[in-house]
Amino acid sequence: MDFDPNLRQIGGKERDPDAKKWNLGRSKRLGEGRGREKKKENAMEERRREETRKQPIVGRRKAKAEGRRRRRSSSMNSCQVLSRENLTHLLDSVDTFLFDCDGVIWKGDNLIDGVSETLDFLRSKGKKLVFVTNNSLKSRAQYALKFHFLGISVSPDEIFSSSFAAAMYLKLYNFPPQNKVYVIGGDGILEELRLAGFNAFGGPADANKTVDLKQNIFFEHDKSVGAVVVGIDPNINYYKLQYGTLCIRENPGCLFIATNRDAVGHMTAWQEWPGAGCMVAAMCGSTQKEPIVVGKPSTFMMEFLLQKFNVSCSKMCMVGDRLDTDILFGQNAGCKTLLVLSGCTTQSALQDPSNNIHPDFYTSKISDMLDLLEA
């Protein structure tokens, strides 16, 4: 059928051109009505703003604080205590569990009660287990030995440490092989860097080095250092800080990499100790630069995990004892999250009004899974 510009085809029927004129007039009238309504809304909004401006400053602050409190309360309400019912649903919906180690699996060299049995149970249910730790003192092989010493069979391929993440970052971003890496940290970083093919030095070898601040001293450093990796270092000293600072400030393009920024960690069974964040903060202060962080909560480690295991984030659950690293790490990736109170975070800290990081679930320790299912 030839198209007549004066006719409109609707549902296979021709329609009178006069109807088109009527519709145009109707649209115009509706548009004018909407315009008047919009003007009214704008006027009301302006009056509300004016009333807010007239409020005393203290009143405005109270109103904003109340709004923040309501938002936090809403978030906390969605954070559930682990129960038999929601645990069953969690197990049905998750294929892979990511576990932090310090404060979750062990404290210092002591295994937390019920951990071995819980891991065996999860494996029996066909769950994949991955251990993701920010503690860079050990390499993956060294952590596998620690698991074995504690009576748990874990392969190095199931372990992702921040020391390994630092090496992988340099490898994936094509760090020039002729450049050296200076390490402020432990043997774990040095071993992972060397396994990846990099020329790394420093670490424990510089533990007893000192500087003599004489009037005319000039501190020499290697100009071929292309990266400084900073992790937890129980033997941090002024020599290491000066060496790393000079490399970052004076070697063109030198990378500043932090394994993590944890403020504290369970280095022993009974106490928390200063974490890598303290060493990183010292270097930030002296270099006036911010580092590339490769450990939790950075997404770099998660991207590597996803690539290796080919698992969807929605099918993962991150289990940890720290809100600002473990739980945030899981949330950033879209994983389910379970906080355990066996490490750094207390229930009062979780429920504190100033806290804005809330896991999906929380419980006292991971062996609660077995207790709930057996109840």
Short mmCIF file of C-alpha atoms in Angstrom, two decimals:
data_model
loop_
_atom_site.label_atom_id
_atom_site.label_comp_id
_atom_site.label_asym_id
_atom_site.label_seq_id
_atom_site.Cartn_x
_atom_site.Cartn_y
_atom_site.Cartn_z
CA MET A 1 0.00 0.00 0.00
CA ASP A 2 1.33 3.48 -0.93
CA PHE A 3 2.01 5.77 2.01
CA ASP A 4 -0.24 8.85 2.24
CA PRO A 5 1.46 11.58 4.37
CA ASN A 6 -1.97 12.75 5.54
CA LEU A 7 -2.93 9.35 6.97
CA ARG A 8 -1.55 7.36 9.91
CA GLN A 9 -1.59 3.57 9.91
CA ILE A 10 -2.59 2.24 13.35
CA GLY A 11 -3.35 -1.42 13.91
CA GLY A 12 -3.88 -1.86 10.17
CA LYS A 13 -6.58 0.87 9.98
CA GLU A 14 -6.45 4.33 8.48
CA ARG A 15 -7.05 7.21 10.82
CA ASP A 16 -8.55 10.65 10.03
CA PRO A 17 -5.99 13.50 9.86
CA ASP A 18 -8.30 15.56 12.14
CA ALA A 19 -7.63 13.06 14.92
CA LYS A 20 -3.94 13.85 14.56
CA LYS A 21 -4.67 17.56 15.07
CA TRP A 22 -6.76 16.78 18.15
CA ASN A 23 -3.95 14.66 19.60
CA LEU A 24 -1.45 17.45 19.04
CA GLY A 25 -3.71 19.89 20.87
CA ARG A 26 -4.25 17.40 23.67
CA SER A 27 -0.47 16.88 24.05
CA LYS A 28 0.04 20.62 24.20
CA ARG A 29 -2.57 20.98 26.96
CA LEU A 30 -1.05 18.09 28.93
CA GLY A 31 2.41 19.62 28.52
CA GLU A 32 1.17 22.96 29.87
CA GLY A 33 -0.41 21.17 32.86
CA ARG A 34 2.80 19.29 33.61
CA GLY A 35 4.72 22.55 33.35
CA ARG A 36 2.48 24.18 35.98
CA GLU A 37 2.90 21.15 38.28
CA LYS A 38 6.67 21.28 37.83
CA LYS A 39 6.70 24.98 38.77
CA LYS A 40 4.75 24.18 41.94
CA GLU A 41 7.20 21.40 42.85
CA ASN A 42 10.17 23.72 42.27
CA ALA A 43 8.59 26.42 44.43
CA MET A 44 7.95 23.93 47.26
CA GLU A 45 11.53 22.64 47.03
CA GLU A 46 12.86 26.20 47.19
CA ARG A 47 10.76 26.87 50.31
CA ARG A 48 12.18 23.71 51.95
CA ARG A 49 15.71 24.83 51.15
CA GLU A 50 15.01 28.26 52.55
CA GLU A 51 13.65 26.75 55.76
CA THR A 52 16.78 24.59 56.04
CA ARG A 53 19.00 27.64 55.56
CA LYS A 54 17.12 29.42 58.33
CA GLN A 55 17.71 26.55 60.76
CA PRO A 56 20.49 27.08 63.28
CA ILE A 57 23.75 25.42 62.22
CA VAL A 58 23.53 23.03 65.17
CA GLY A 59 20.06 21.99 64.04
CA ARG A 60 21.31 21.28 60.54
CA ARG A 61 24.17 19.24 61.89
CA LYS A 62 21.77 17.24 64.04
CA ALA A 63 19.55 16.59 61.03
CA LYS A 64 22.51 15.39 58.95
CA ALA A 65 23.78 13.23 61.81
CA GLU A 66 20.33 11.70 62.21
CA GLY A 67 20.27 10.90 58.50
CA ARG A 68 23.65 9.20 58.74
CA ARG A 69 22.50 7.28 61.82
CA ARG A 70 19.42 6.00 60.00
CA ARG A 71 21.52 4.87 57.02
CA ARG A 72 23.98 3.05 59.30
CA SER A 73 21.13 1.47 61.24
CA SER A 74 19.58 0.24 58.01
CA SER A 75 22.92 -1.26 56.93
CA MET A 76 23.45 -2.90 60.31
CA ASN A 77 19.94 -4.37 60.20
CA SER A 78 20.93 -6.25 57.03
CA CYS A 79 23.94 -7.77 58.86
CA GLN A 80 22.72 -11.10 60.26
CA VAL A 81 24.03 -13.26 63.07
CA LEU A 82 24.92 -16.61 61.51
CA SER A 83 22.14 -19.12 62.16
CA ARG A 84 21.31 -22.64 61.05
CA GLU A 85 18.82 -21.29 58.52
CA ASN A 86 20.98 -18.65 56.84
CA LEU A 87 24.07 -20.91 57.01
CA THR A 88 22.19 -23.61 55.09
CA HIS A 89 21.23 -21.04 52.46
CA LEU A 90 24.83 -19.77 52.33
CA LEU A 91 26.23 -23.27 51.79
CA ASP A 92 23.70 -23.89 49.00
CA SER A 93 24.58 -20.64 47.22
CA VAL A 94 28.39 -20.66 47.50
CA ASP A 95 30.98 -22.82 45.70
CA THR A 96 34.17 -21.23 47.08
CA PHE A 97 35.17 -19.98 50.52
CA LEU A 98 38.00 -17.45 50.80
CA PHE A 99 39.60 -17.48 54.25
CA ASP A 100 41.86 -14.93 55.86
CA CYS A 101 44.44 -16.64 58.10
CA ASP A 102 45.59 -14.48 61.06
CA GLY A 103 42.70 -14.31 63.54
CA VAL A 104 40.55 -16.71 61.48
CA ILE A 105 42.57 -19.92 61.07
CA TRP A 106 45.24 -19.25 63.67
CA LYS A 107 46.63 -16.73 66.13
CA GLY A 108 50.40 -16.66 65.95
CA ASP A 109 51.36 -20.35 65.81
CA ASN A 110 48.22 -21.59 67.60
CA LEU A 111 45.34 -23.08 65.61
CA ILE A 112 41.94 -21.68 66.58
CA ASP A 113 39.60 -24.33 68.04
CA GLY A 114 37.53 -26.31 65.54
CA VAL A 115 39.20 -24.96 62.41
CA SER A 116 40.52 -28.29 61.09
CA GLU A 117 37.15 -30.03 61.45
CA THR A 118 35.32 -27.11 59.80
CA LEU A 119 37.64 -27.09 56.77
CA ASP A 120 37.28 -30.88 56.43
CA PHE A 121 33.48 -30.49 56.52
CA LEU A 122 33.49 -27.82 53.80
CA ARG A 123 35.74 -29.93 51.57
CA SER A 124 33.41 -32.92 52.09
CA LYS A 125 30.60 -30.74 50.73
CA GLY A 126 32.61 -30.09 47.58
CA LYS A 127 33.52 -26.51 48.45
CA LYS A 128 36.71 -25.01 47.07
CA LEU A 129 38.87 -23.42 49.77
CA VAL A 130 41.34 -20.58 49.16
CA PHE A 131 43.43 -18.90 51.85
CA VAL A 132 44.00 -15.20 51.23
CA THR A 133 46.37 -13.52 53.69
CA ASN A 134 47.79 -10.00 53.87
CA ASN A 135 50.67 -11.22 56.04
CA SER A 136 53.72 -11.01 53.76
CA LEU A 137 56.27 -12.52 56.17
CA LYS A 138 55.99 -15.91 54.47
CA SER A 139 55.80 -17.18 50.88
CA ARG A 140 53.09 -19.56 49.70
CA ALA A 141 55.40 -22.55 50.20
CA GLN A 142 56.25 -21.37 53.72
CA TYR A 143 52.56 -20.97 54.54
CA ALA A 144 51.86 -24.48 53.23
CA LEU A 145 54.47 -25.75 55.70
CA LYS A 146 52.79 -23.83 58.51
CA PHE A 147 49.42 -25.40 57.65
CA HIS A 148 51.10 -28.83 57.63
CA PHE A 149 52.72 -28.12 61.02
CA LEU A 150 49.25 -27.28 62.40
CA GLY A 151 47.79 -30.51 61.01
CA ILE A 152 45.96 -29.12 57.97
CA SER A 153 46.68 -30.25 54.42
CA VAL A 154 46.78 -27.21 52.10
CA SER A 155 48.68 -26.93 48.81
CA PRO A 156 50.63 -23.78 47.83
CA ASP A 157 48.18 -23.31 44.92
CA GLU A 158 45.37 -22.77 47.44
CA ILE A 159 47.26 -19.93 49.15
CA PHE A 160 47.33 -16.31 48.00
CA SER A 161 49.58 -14.14 50.13
CA SER A 162 50.28 -10.45 49.67
CA SER A 163 53.95 -11.36 49.12
CA PHE A 164 52.87 -13.41 46.09
CA ALA A 165 50.55 -10.60 44.97
CA ALA A 166 53.50 -8.15 44.91
CA ALA A 167 55.49 -10.48 42.65
CA MET A 168 52.51 -11.07 40.37
CA TYR A 169 51.85 -7.36 40.08
CA LEU A 170 55.38 -6.75 38.77
CA LYS A 171 55.15 -9.76 36.44
CA LEU A 172 51.78 -8.88 34.96
CA TYR A 173 52.77 -5.25 34.44
CA ASN A 174 55.99 -6.19 32.63
CA PHE A 175 58.50 -4.87 35.15
CA PRO A 176 61.86 -4.60 33.33
CA PRO A 177 63.96 -7.67 34.24
CA GLN A 178 67.15 -5.62 34.37
CA ASN A 179 65.76 -3.49 37.20
CA LYS A 180 66.17 -4.49 40.84
CA VAL A 181 63.59 -4.59 43.65
CA TYR A 182 64.38 -3.33 47.14
CA VAL A 183 62.38 -5.00 49.92
CA ILE A 184 61.37 -3.61 53.29
CA GLY A 185 59.81 -6.75 54.73
CA GLY A 186 60.37 -10.44 55.32
CA ASP A 187 61.71 -13.50 53.52
CA GLY A 188 58.26 -14.18 52.04
CA ILE A 189 58.47 -11.19 49.71
CA LEU A 190 62.06 -11.96 48.67
CA GLU A 191 61.24 -15.61 47.92
CA GLU A 192 58.16 -14.82 45.83
CA LEU A 193 60.01 -12.11 43.87
CA ARG A 194 62.92 -14.45 43.13
CA LEU A 195 60.57 -17.28 42.09
CA ALA A 196 59.00 -14.82 39.64
CA GLY A 197 62.44 -14.11 38.19
CA PHE A 198 63.23 -10.74 39.77
CA ASN A 199 66.50 -9.54 41.29
CA ALA A 200 65.41 -8.64 44.82
CA PHE A 201 67.48 -7.63 47.82
CA GLY A 202 67.13 -6.07 51.25
CA GLY A 203 64.67 -7.53 53.74
CA PRO A 204 66.17 -9.46 56.69
CA ALA A 205 69.70 -8.98 55.29
CA ASP A 206 69.46 -5.28 56.21
CA ALA A 207 68.07 -5.93 59.69
CA ASN A 208 71.25 -5.01 61.55
CA LYS A 209 72.47 -2.22 59.30
CA THR A 210 72.79 1.19 60.91
CA VAL A 211 73.57 4.72 59.81
CA ASP A 212 76.07 7.09 61.36
CA LEU A 213 74.66 10.59 61.00
CA LYS A 214 77.95 12.42 60.70
CA GLN A 215 77.94 15.95 59.36
CA ASN A 216 79.28 15.08 55.89
CA ILE A 217 77.71 11.66 55.37
CA PHE A 218 76.34 10.81 51.90
CA PHE A 219 74.10 7.74 51.76
CA GLU A 220 74.60 5.72 48.57
CA HIS A 221 71.82 3.71 46.96
CA ASP A 222 71.48 1.53 43.84
CA LYS A 223 70.28 3.59 40.87
CA SER A 224 68.99 0.46 39.08
CA VAL A 225 66.25 -0.17 41.66
CA GLY A 226 62.95 0.14 39.82
CA ALA A 227 60.57 -0.83 42.63
CA VAL A 228 60.43 -0.76 46.41
CA VAL A 229 58.11 -3.32 48.02
CA VAL A 230 57.04 -2.60 51.60
CA GLY A 231 55.41 -5.20 53.85
CA ILE A 232 55.37 -6.07 57.51
CA ASP A 233 58.92 -5.88 58.88
CA PRO A 234 59.67 -6.74 62.53
CA ASN A 235 63.23 -5.47 61.89
CA ILE A 236 62.35 -2.08 60.43
CA ASN A 237 65.14 0.45 60.92
CA TYR A 238 66.39 3.84 59.84
CA TYR A 239 68.75 2.34 57.22
CA LYS A 240 65.87 0.59 55.41
CA LEU A 241 63.68 3.69 55.49
CA GLN A 242 66.45 5.85 54.04
CA TYR A 243 67.33 3.32 51.34
CA GLY A 244 63.74 2.89 50.23
CA THR A 245 63.08 6.63 50.37
CA LEU A 246 66.06 7.48 48.14
CA CYS A 247 65.09 4.84 45.58
CA ILE A 248 61.51 6.13 45.31
CA ARG A 249 62.42 9.81 45.32
CA GLU A 250 65.53 9.77 43.15
CA ASN A 251 65.28 6.79 40.75
CA PRO A 252 63.12 7.83 37.76
CA GLY A 253 59.88 5.85 37.59
CA CYS A 254 60.61 3.79 40.70
CA LEU A 255 57.42 2.03 41.89
CA PHE A 256 56.27 2.18 45.50
CA ILE A 257 54.35 -1.04 46.23
CA ALA A 258 52.71 -1.94 49.54
CA THR A 259 51.69 -5.50 50.29
CA ASN A 260 48.89 -4.16 52.50
CA ARG A 261 48.04 -1.40 54.98
CA ASP A 262 46.77 -3.41 57.97
CA ALA A 263 47.21 -1.32 61.11
CA VAL A 264 47.69 -4.32 63.41
CA GLY A 265 47.80 -8.10 63.24
CA HIS A 266 47.90 -11.20 65.45
CA MET A 267 51.62 -11.90 65.26
CA THR A 268 51.34 -13.90 68.49
CA ALA A 269 48.51 -15.79 70.14
CA TRP A 270 47.80 -13.27 72.89
CA GLN A 271 48.38 -9.81 71.44
CA GLU A 272 47.94 -7.64 68.40
CA TRP A 273 51.12 -6.11 67.00
CA PRO A 274 51.81 -3.21 64.60
CA GLY A 275 51.02 -4.27 61.04
CA ALA A 276 52.47 -3.44 57.64
CA GLY A 277 50.43 -0.24 57.60
CA CYS A 278 52.90 1.25 60.09
CA MET A 279 55.89 0.63 57.79
CA VAL A 280 53.95 1.84 54.76
CA ALA A 281 52.90 5.01 56.60
CA ALA A 282 56.54 5.79 57.43
CA MET A 283 57.46 5.52 53.75
CA CYS A 284 54.49 7.63 52.72
CA GLY A 285 55.69 10.31 55.11
CA SER A 286 59.28 10.37 53.86
CA THR A 287 58.51 10.08 50.13
CA GLN A 288 55.32 12.16 50.10
CA LYS A 289 53.85 9.50 47.78
CA GLU A 290 51.02 6.99 48.02
CA PRO A 291 51.75 3.31 47.27
CA ILE A 292 50.21 0.79 44.91
CA VAL A 293 48.47 -1.60 47.33
CA VAL A 294 48.28 -5.19 46.06
CA GLY A 295 46.77 -6.95 49.10
CA LYS A 296 43.26 -6.77 50.55
CA PRO A 297 41.07 -4.76 50.07
CA SER A 298 42.65 -4.02 46.67
CA THR A 299 40.84 -5.69 43.77
CA PHE A 300 44.15 -6.79 42.20
CA MET A 301 44.31 -10.00 44.25
CA MET A 302 40.66 -10.78 43.52
CA GLU A 303 41.15 -10.33 39.76
CA PHE A 304 44.02 -12.81 39.92
CA LEU A 305 41.91 -15.27 41.94
CA LEU A 306 39.04 -15.10 39.47
CA GLN A 307 41.38 -15.69 36.56
CA LYS A 308 42.98 -18.73 38.22
CA PHE A 309 39.87 -20.48 39.55
CA ASN A 310 37.28 -19.30 37.01
CA VAL A 311 34.62 -18.80 39.70
CA SER A 312 31.90 -16.15 39.77
CA CYS A 313 32.14 -13.62 42.63
CA SER A 314 28.49 -14.25 43.46
CA LYS A 315 29.44 -17.87 44.22
CA MET A 316 32.19 -16.85 46.67
CA CYS A 317 32.14 -16.05 50.37
CA MET A 318 34.95 -14.08 52.00
CA VAL A 319 35.55 -15.05 55.64
CA GLY A 320 37.70 -12.71 57.71
CA ASP A 321 38.23 -10.94 61.00
CA ARG A 322 38.88 -7.41 59.72
CA LEU A 323 36.23 -5.06 58.40
CA ASP A 324 38.50 -2.66 56.52
CA THR A 325 40.44 -5.37 54.65
CA ASP A 326 38.70 -8.78 54.55
CA ILE A 327 35.06 -7.70 54.48
CA LEU A 328 35.69 -4.68 52.26
CA PHE A 329 37.70 -6.92 49.92
CA GLY A 330 34.73 -9.24 49.54
CA GLN A 331 32.23 -6.42 49.19
CA ASN A 332 34.30 -4.65 46.54
CA ALA A 333 34.20 -7.80 44.43
CA GLY A 334 30.52 -8.59 45.01
CA CYS A 335 31.14 -11.69 47.19
CA LYS A 336 29.11 -12.73 50.19
CA THR A 337 30.91 -11.88 53.43
CA LEU A 338 31.19 -13.51 56.85
CA LEU A 339 32.92 -11.74 59.75
CA VAL A 340 34.36 -13.84 62.58
CA LEU A 341 35.00 -12.23 65.96
CA SER A 342 37.98 -14.46 66.75
CA GLY A 343 40.52 -11.89 65.60
CA CYS A 344 40.82 -8.11 65.37
CA THR A 345 37.16 -7.04 65.31
CA THR A 346 34.89 -7.13 68.35
CA GLN A 347 31.11 -7.11 68.28
CA SER A 348 31.08 -3.64 69.84
CA ALA A 349 33.34 -2.36 67.04
CA LEU A 350 31.04 -3.94 64.45
CA GLN A 351 27.98 -2.29 65.98
CA ASP A 352 29.65 1.05 66.69
CA PRO A 353 27.69 3.91 65.03
CA SER A 354 30.90 5.16 63.38
CA ASN A 355 31.40 1.86 61.52
CA ASN A 356 30.05 1.85 57.97
CA ILE A 357 31.34 -1.56 56.82
CA HIS A 358 28.88 -4.34 57.57
CA PRO A 359 29.21 -8.00 56.49
CA ASP A 360 26.31 -10.13 55.34
CA PHE A 361 26.80 -12.41 58.36
CA TYR A 362 28.86 -12.53 61.52
CA THR A 363 29.69 -15.15 64.15
CA SER A 364 32.27 -15.80 66.86
CA LYS A 365 34.51 -18.28 64.97
CA ILE A 366 34.35 -20.46 61.87
CA SER A 367 33.69 -23.66 63.83
CA ASP A 368 30.26 -22.18 64.66
CA MET A 369 29.27 -23.59 61.25
CA LEU A 370 29.56 -27.12 62.60
CA ASP A 371 27.90 -26.28 65.91
CA LEU A 372 24.89 -24.72 64.13
CA LEU A 373 24.41 -27.64 61.74
CA GLU A 374 24.73 -30.21 64.52
CA ALA A 375 22.31 -28.40 66.84
#
